[in-house]
C-alpha positions as semicolon CSV with decimal commas, in nm:
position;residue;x (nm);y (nm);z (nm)
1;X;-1,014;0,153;-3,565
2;X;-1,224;-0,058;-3,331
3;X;-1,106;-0,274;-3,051
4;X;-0,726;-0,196;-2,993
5;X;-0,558;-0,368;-2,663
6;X;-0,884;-0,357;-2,408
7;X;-0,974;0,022;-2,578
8;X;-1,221;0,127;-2,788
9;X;-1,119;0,389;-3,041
10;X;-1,380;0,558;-3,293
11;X;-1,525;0,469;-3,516
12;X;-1,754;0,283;-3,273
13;X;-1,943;-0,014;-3,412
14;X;-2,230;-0,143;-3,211
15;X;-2,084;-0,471;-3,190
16;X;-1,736;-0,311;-3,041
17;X;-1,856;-0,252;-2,692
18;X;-2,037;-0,586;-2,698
19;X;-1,712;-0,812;-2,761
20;X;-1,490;-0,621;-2,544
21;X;-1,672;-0,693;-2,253
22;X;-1,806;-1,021;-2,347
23;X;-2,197;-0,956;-2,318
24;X;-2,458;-1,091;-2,600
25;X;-2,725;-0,858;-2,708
26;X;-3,068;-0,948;-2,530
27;X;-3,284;-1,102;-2,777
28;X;-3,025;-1,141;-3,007
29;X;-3,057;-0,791;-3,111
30;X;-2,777;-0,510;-3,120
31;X;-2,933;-0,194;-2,884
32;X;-2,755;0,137;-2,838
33;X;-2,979;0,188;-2,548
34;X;-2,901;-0,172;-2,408
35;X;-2,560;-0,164;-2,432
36;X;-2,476;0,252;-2,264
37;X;-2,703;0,165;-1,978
38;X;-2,558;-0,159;-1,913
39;X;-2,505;-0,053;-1,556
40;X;-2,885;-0,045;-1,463
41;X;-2,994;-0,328;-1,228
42;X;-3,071;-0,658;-1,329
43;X;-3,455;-0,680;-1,276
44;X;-3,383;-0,403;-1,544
45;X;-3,200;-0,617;-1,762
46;X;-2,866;-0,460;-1,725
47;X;-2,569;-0,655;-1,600
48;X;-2,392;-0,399;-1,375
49;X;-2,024;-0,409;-1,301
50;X;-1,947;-0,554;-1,654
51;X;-1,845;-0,174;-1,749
52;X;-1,511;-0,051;-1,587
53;X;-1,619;0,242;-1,359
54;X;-1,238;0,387;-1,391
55;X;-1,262;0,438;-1,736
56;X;-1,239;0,823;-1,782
57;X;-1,452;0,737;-2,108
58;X;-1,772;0,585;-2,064
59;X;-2,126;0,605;-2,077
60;X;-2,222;0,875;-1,867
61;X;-2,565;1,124;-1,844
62;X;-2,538;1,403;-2,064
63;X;-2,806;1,629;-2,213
64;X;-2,678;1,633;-2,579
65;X;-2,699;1,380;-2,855
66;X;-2,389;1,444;-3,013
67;X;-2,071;1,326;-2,921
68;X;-1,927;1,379;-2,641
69;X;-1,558;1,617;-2,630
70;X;-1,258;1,655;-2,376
71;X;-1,281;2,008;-2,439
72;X;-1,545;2,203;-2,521
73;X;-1,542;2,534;-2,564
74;X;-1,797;2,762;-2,364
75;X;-1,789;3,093;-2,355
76;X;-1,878;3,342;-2,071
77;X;-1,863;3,672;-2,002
78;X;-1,620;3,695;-2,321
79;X;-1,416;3,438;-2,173
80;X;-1,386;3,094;-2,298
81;X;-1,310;2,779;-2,072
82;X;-1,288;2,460;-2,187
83;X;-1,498;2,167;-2,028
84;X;-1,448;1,776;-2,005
85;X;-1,792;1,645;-2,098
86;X;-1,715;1,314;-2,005
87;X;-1,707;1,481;-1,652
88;X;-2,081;1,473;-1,649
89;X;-2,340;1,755;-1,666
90;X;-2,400;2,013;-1,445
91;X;-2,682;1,870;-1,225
92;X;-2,470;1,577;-1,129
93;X;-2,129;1,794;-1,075
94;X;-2,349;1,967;-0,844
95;X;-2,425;1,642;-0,645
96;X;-2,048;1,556;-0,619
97;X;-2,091;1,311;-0,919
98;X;-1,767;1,280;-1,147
99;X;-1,732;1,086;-1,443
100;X;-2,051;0,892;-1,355
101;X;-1,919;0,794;-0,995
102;X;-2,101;0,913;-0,667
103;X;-1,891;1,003;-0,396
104;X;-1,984;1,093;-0,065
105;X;-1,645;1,194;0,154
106;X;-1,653;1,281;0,509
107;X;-1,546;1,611;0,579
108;X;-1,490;1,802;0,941
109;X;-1,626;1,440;1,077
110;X;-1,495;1,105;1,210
111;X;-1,231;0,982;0,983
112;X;-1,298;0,624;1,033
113;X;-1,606;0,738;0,824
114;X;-1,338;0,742;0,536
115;X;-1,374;0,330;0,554
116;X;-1,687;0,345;0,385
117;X;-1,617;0,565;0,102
118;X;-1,736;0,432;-0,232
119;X;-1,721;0,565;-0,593
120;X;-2,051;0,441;-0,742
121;X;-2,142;0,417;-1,100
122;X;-2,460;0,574;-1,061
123;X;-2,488;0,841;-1,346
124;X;-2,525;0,607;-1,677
125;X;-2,747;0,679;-1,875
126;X;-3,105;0,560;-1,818
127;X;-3,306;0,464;-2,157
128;X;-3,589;0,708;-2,201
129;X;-3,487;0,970;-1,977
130;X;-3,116;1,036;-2,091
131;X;-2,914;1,051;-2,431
132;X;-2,806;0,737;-2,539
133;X;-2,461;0,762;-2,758
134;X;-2,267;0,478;-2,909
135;X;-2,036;0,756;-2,909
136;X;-1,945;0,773;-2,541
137;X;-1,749;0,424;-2,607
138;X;-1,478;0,644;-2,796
139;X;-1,164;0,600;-2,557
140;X;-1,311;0,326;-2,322
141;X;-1,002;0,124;-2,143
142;X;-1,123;-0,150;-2,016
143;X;-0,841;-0,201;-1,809
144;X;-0,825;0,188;-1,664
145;X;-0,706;0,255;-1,350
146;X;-0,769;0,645;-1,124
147;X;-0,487;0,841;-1,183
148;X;-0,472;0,819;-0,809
149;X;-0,373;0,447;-0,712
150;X;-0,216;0,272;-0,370
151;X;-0,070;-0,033;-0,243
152;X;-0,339;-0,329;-0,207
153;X;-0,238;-0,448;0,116
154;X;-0,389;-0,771;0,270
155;X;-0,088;-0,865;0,477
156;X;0,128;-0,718;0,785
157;X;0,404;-0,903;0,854
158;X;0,489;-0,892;1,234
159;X;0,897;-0,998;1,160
160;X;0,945;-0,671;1,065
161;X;0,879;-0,309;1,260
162;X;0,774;-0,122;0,891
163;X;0,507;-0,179;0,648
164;X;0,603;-0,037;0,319
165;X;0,350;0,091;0,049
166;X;0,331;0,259;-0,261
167;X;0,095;0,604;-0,351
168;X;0,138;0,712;-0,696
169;X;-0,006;1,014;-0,898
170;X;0,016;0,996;-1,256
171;X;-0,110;1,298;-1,442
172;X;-0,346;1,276;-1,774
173;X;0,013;1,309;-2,022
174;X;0,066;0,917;-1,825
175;X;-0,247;0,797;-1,765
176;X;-0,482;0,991;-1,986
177;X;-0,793;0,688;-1,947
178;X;-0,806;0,672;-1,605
179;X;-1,095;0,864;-1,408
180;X;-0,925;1,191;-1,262
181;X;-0,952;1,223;-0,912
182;X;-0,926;1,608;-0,886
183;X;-1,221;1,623;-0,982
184;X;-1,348;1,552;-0,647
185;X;-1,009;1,711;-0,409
186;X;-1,084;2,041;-0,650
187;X;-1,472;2,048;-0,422
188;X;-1,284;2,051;-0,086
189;X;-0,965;2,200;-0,108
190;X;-0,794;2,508;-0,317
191;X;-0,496;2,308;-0,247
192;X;-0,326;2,038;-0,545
193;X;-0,317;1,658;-0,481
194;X;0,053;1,742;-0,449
195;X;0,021;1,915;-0,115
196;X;-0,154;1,658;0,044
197;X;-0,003;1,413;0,287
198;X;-0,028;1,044;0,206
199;X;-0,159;0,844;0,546
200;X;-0,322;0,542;0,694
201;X;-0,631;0,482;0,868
202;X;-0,633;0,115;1,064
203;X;-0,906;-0,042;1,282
204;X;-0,861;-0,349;1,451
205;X;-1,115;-0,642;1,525
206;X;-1,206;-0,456;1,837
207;X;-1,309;-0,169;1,698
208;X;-1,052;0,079;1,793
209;X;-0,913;0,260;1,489
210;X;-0,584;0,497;1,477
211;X;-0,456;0,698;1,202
212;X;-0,096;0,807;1,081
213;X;0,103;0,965;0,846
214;X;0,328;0,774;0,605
215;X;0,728;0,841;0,604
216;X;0,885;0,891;0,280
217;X;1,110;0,569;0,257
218;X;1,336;0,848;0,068
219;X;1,384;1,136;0,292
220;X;1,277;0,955;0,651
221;X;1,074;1,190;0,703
222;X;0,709;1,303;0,685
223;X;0,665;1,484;0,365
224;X;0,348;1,566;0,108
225;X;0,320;1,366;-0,228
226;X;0,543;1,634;-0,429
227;X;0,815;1,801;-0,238
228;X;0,922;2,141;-0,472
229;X;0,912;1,961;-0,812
230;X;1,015;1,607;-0,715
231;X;0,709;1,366;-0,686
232;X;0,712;1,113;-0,409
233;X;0,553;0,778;-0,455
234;X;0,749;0,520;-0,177
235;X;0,685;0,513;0,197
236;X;0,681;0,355;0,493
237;X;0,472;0,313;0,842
238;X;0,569;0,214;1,169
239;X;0,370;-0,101;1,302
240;X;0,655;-0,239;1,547
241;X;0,938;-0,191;1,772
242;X;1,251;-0,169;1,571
243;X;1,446;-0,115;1,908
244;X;1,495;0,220;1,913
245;X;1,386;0,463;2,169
246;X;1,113;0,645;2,078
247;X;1,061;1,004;2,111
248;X;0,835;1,185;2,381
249;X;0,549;1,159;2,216
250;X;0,213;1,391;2,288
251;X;-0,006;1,223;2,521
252;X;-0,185;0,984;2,362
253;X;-0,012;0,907;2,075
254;X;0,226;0,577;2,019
255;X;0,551;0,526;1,816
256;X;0,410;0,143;1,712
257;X;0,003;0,015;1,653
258;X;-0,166;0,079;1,962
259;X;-0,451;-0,162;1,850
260;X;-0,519;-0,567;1,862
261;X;-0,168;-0,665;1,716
262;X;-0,164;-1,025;1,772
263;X;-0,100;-1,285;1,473
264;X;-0,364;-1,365;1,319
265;X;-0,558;-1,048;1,406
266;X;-0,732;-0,865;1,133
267;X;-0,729;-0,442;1,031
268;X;-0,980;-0,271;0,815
269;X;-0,657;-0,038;0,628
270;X;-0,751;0,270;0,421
271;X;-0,434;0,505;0,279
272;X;-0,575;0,820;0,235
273;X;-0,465;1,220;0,164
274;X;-0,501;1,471;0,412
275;X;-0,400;1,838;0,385
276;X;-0,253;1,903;0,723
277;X;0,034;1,775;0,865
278;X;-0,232;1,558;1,168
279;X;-0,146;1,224;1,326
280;X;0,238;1,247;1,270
281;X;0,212;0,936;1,498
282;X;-0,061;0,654;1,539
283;X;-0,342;0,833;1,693
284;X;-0,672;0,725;1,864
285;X;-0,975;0,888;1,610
286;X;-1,232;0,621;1,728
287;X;-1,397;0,998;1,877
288;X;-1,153;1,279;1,736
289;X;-1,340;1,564;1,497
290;X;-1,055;1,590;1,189
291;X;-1,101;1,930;1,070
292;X;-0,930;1,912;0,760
293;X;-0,958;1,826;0,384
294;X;-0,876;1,425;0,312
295;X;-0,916;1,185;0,044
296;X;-0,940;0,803;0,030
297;X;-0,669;0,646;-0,189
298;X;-0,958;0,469;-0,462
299;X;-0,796;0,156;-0,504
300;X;-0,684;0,094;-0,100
301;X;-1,007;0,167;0,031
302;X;-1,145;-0,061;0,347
303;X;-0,859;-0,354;0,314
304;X;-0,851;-0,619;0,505
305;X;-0,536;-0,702;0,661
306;X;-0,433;-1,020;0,851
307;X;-0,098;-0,979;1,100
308;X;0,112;-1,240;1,000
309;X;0,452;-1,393;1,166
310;X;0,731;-1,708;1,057
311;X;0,729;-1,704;1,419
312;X;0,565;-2,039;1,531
313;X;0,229;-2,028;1,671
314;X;0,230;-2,043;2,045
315;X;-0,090;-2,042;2,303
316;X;-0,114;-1,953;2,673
317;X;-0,319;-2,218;2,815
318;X;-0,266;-2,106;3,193
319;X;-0,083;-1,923;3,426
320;X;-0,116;-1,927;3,843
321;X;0,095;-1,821;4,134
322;X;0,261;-2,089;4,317
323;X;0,466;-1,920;4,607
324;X;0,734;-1,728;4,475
325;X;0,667;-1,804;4,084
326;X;0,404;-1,741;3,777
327;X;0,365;-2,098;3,676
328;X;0,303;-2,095;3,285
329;X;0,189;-2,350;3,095
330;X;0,177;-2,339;2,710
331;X;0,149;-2,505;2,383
332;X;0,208;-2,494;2,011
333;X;-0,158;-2,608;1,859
334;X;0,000;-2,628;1,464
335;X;0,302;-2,847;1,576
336;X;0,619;-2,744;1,734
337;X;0,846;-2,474;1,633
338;X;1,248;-2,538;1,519
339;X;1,506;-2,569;1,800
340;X;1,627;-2,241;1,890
341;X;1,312;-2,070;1,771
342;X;1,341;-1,770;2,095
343;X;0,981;-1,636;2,239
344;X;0,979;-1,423;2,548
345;X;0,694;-1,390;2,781
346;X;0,570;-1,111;3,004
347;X;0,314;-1,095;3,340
348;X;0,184;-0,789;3,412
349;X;-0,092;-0,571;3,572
350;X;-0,162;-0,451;3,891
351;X;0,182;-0,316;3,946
352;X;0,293;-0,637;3,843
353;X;0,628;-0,687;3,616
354;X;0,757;-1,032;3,542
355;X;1,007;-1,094;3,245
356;X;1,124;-1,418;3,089
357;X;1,313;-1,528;2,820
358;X;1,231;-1,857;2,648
359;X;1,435;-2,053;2,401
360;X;1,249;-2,387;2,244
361;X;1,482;-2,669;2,324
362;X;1,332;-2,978;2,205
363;X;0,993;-3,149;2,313
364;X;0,939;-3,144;2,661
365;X;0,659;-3,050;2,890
366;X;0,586;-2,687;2,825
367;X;0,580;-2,556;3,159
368;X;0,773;-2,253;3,272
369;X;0,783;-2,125;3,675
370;X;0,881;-1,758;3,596
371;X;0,997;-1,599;3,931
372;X;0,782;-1,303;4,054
373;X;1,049;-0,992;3,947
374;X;1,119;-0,733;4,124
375;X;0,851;-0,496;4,050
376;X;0,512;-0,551;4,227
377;X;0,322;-0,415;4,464
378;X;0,365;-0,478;4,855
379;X;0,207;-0,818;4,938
380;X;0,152;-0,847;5,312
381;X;0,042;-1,204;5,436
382;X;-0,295;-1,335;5,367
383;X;-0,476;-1,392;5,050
384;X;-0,527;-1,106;4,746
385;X;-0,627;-1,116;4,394
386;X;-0,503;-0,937;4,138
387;X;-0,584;-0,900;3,767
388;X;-0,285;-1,007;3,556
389;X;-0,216;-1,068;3,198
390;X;0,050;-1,296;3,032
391;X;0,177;-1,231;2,704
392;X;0,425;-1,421;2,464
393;X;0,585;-1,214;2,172
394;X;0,852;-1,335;1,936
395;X;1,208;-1,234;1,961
396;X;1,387;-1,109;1,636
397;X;1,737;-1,241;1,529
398;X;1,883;-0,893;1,669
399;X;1,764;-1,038;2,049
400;X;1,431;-0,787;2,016
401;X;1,072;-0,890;2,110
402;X;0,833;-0,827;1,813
403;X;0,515;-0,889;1,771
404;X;0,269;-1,024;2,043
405;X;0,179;-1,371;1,984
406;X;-0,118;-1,459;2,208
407;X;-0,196;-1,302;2,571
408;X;-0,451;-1,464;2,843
409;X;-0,610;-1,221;3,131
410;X;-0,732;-1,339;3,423
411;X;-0,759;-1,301;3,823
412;X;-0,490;-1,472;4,012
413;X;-0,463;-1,534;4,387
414;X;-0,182;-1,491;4,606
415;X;-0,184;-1,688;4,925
416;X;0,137;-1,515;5,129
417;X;0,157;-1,690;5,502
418;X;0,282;-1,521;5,777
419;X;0,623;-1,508;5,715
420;X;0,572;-1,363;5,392
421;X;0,648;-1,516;5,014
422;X;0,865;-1,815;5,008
423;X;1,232;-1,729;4,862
């Protein structure tokens, strides 16, 4: 066999490696050494990323010549254990390198550390210093994946309160060519990937970042990745109001994304393991120690995620006090929205509470004089400024207001003669 469906299969000819991944030989000239180190830099005269780093098989450092095995047998003390070569040798094992990927995860630290998390293919093998086999091409996949994969998520869709995502484990019996992550949870944790709670880390474009645990779509609930012997690969997080009442929550913690939420706005997302049951709601961790064991989900790593709506875009341009009324004026920069399309709009701040509902008629002048409400403060005559924010947010077809459109901030003056505000 050779080349069968993106895999390499023994016996390896020099030329296999070459073809599947679509390199010539420098010089014209077919090099064991040229083609195993192929990830070295390339002032070096490799051409890195051209080898897929997931591929449990693969060129890795290893101080033998001969071939490489799954399981080899070494004996100790009279007992005999059985090691994955492939794995890599001692001296990098002992530097948290796995299958010729460096990975350096946070522990007992910030978890918005978890962001940067990279699995680098550092330990190839380096001509003249290391082994160079042919051999370690026997079982490359070109198209591998980690046995531990997520949702790639580069989307949030404001219309609806959940995003939904996938996790899912597949053991070596389904995916036996795909780098092992164990390999790495087994340094941190005596626990099994299946004890480990699948959640999310999100930081928004100010900087803030909150955490959460995933539901299981299945059980509505908050549950690890295997529950007895049933494995778990659906679930769900809350982003929005679905207009229910939330519970009391600990202080601190919010039932919906406490972050910039705007459309248009964009998230750094991670899905990641953790082995305690932390953050069962989204969470401030911008300055919260996690003491626990957690894991970044390889393929979901540092996503970028734009908030998205069908709602029509809508902008604040203004919004003043003119005796007893906020008068708002507005527009809709990309063009104007159907008739019907429902937005409602909010003042608040400084003890402030103003609520109106909007409902796009036709064009018109987009003006709105939304009364004052009945909550804020005392306002005895003369002149005061107070610091107020308007916000528009969509309203759903069920009559609830989703996500937040655009907001505008600002001081506003209240002039209140002597006879007080004008009814």
């Amino acid at each position: 066999m050779a080349i069968d469906k993106n895999k390499i299969a023994a016996p390896v000819a020099i030329t296999d490696p070459y073809n599947l991944l679509g390199i010539y030989p420098s010089n014209g000239i077919w090099d064991v050494a040229d083609i195993v180190a192929l990830e070295r830099p390339l002032l070096q005269g490799g051409r890195p990323g051209r080898i897929n780093k997931w591929s449990r098989h693969k060129p890795v450092r290893y101080p033998q010549a001969a071939p490489l095995s799954d399981n080899y047998p070494q004996q100790s003390g009279g007992v005999t254990t059985y090691v994955d070569q492939w794995e890599g040798s001692d001296t990098d094992k002992n530097q948290g390198i796995r299958y010729g990927l460096k990975s350096t995860i946070p522990h007992g630290t910030n978890i918005v550390a978890i962001h940067d998390t990279s699995f680098e293919y550092i330990a190839y093998p380096h001509p003249g210093t290391d082994f160079c086999r042919l051999s370690d091409f026997d079982g490359y996949d070109h198209n591998a994946e980690p046995n531990l994969t997520g949702s790639k998520i580069d989307e949030i869709s404001a219309d609806v309160p959940y995003l939904f995502v996938d996790i899912n484990y597949y053991d070596t019996s389904v995916n036996p060519t795909g780098v092992p992550v164990e390999s790495w949870l087994s340094l941190a944790s005596d626990k099994s990937i299946g004890d480990y709670y699948p959640a999310i880390l999100a930081t928004d474009g100010n900087g803030s970042s909150f955490a959460r645990l995933l539901t299981n779509t299945s059980t509505n609930t908050v549950t690890t990745l295997r529950v007895g012997n049933v494995w778990y690969s659906a679930f769900k997080v809350k982003f929005f109001s679905d207009g229910t009442t939330p519970p009391i929550l600990p202080v601190g913690q919010s039932d919906t994304f406490p972050g910039e939420d705007s459309v248009g706005a964009n998230l750094k997302v991670t899905l990641f393991l953790i082995d305690k049951k932390s953050f069962e709601y989204w969470t401030g961790v911008d300055k919260q120690i996690t003491v626990a064991d957690y894991f970044p989900i390889p393929t979901s790593i540092a996503m970028t995620a734009e908030i998205n709506s069908t709602y029509t875009p809508i902008k604040i341009v203004d919004f003043t006090f003119l005796s007893s009324y906020f008068q708002v004026r507005f527009s809709f920069p990309n063009g104007n929205p159907p008739v019907g399309e429902k937005y409602t709009f909010r003042i608040s701040g400084s003890g402030f509470l103003a609520i109106y509902d909007y409902e796009y008629k036709g064009a018109g002048i987009l003006i709105l004089n939304i009364p004052l409400g009945t909550t804020h403060p005392d306002l005895p005559p003369g002149t005061h400024t107070y610091y107020l924010t308007c916000s528009v947010y969509g309203v759903s077809s069920s009559g609830e207001a989703g996500v937040q459109l655009d907001s505008l901030s600002k001081n506003v003056t209240f002039d209140i003669p002597d006879s007080g505000i004008i009814s």
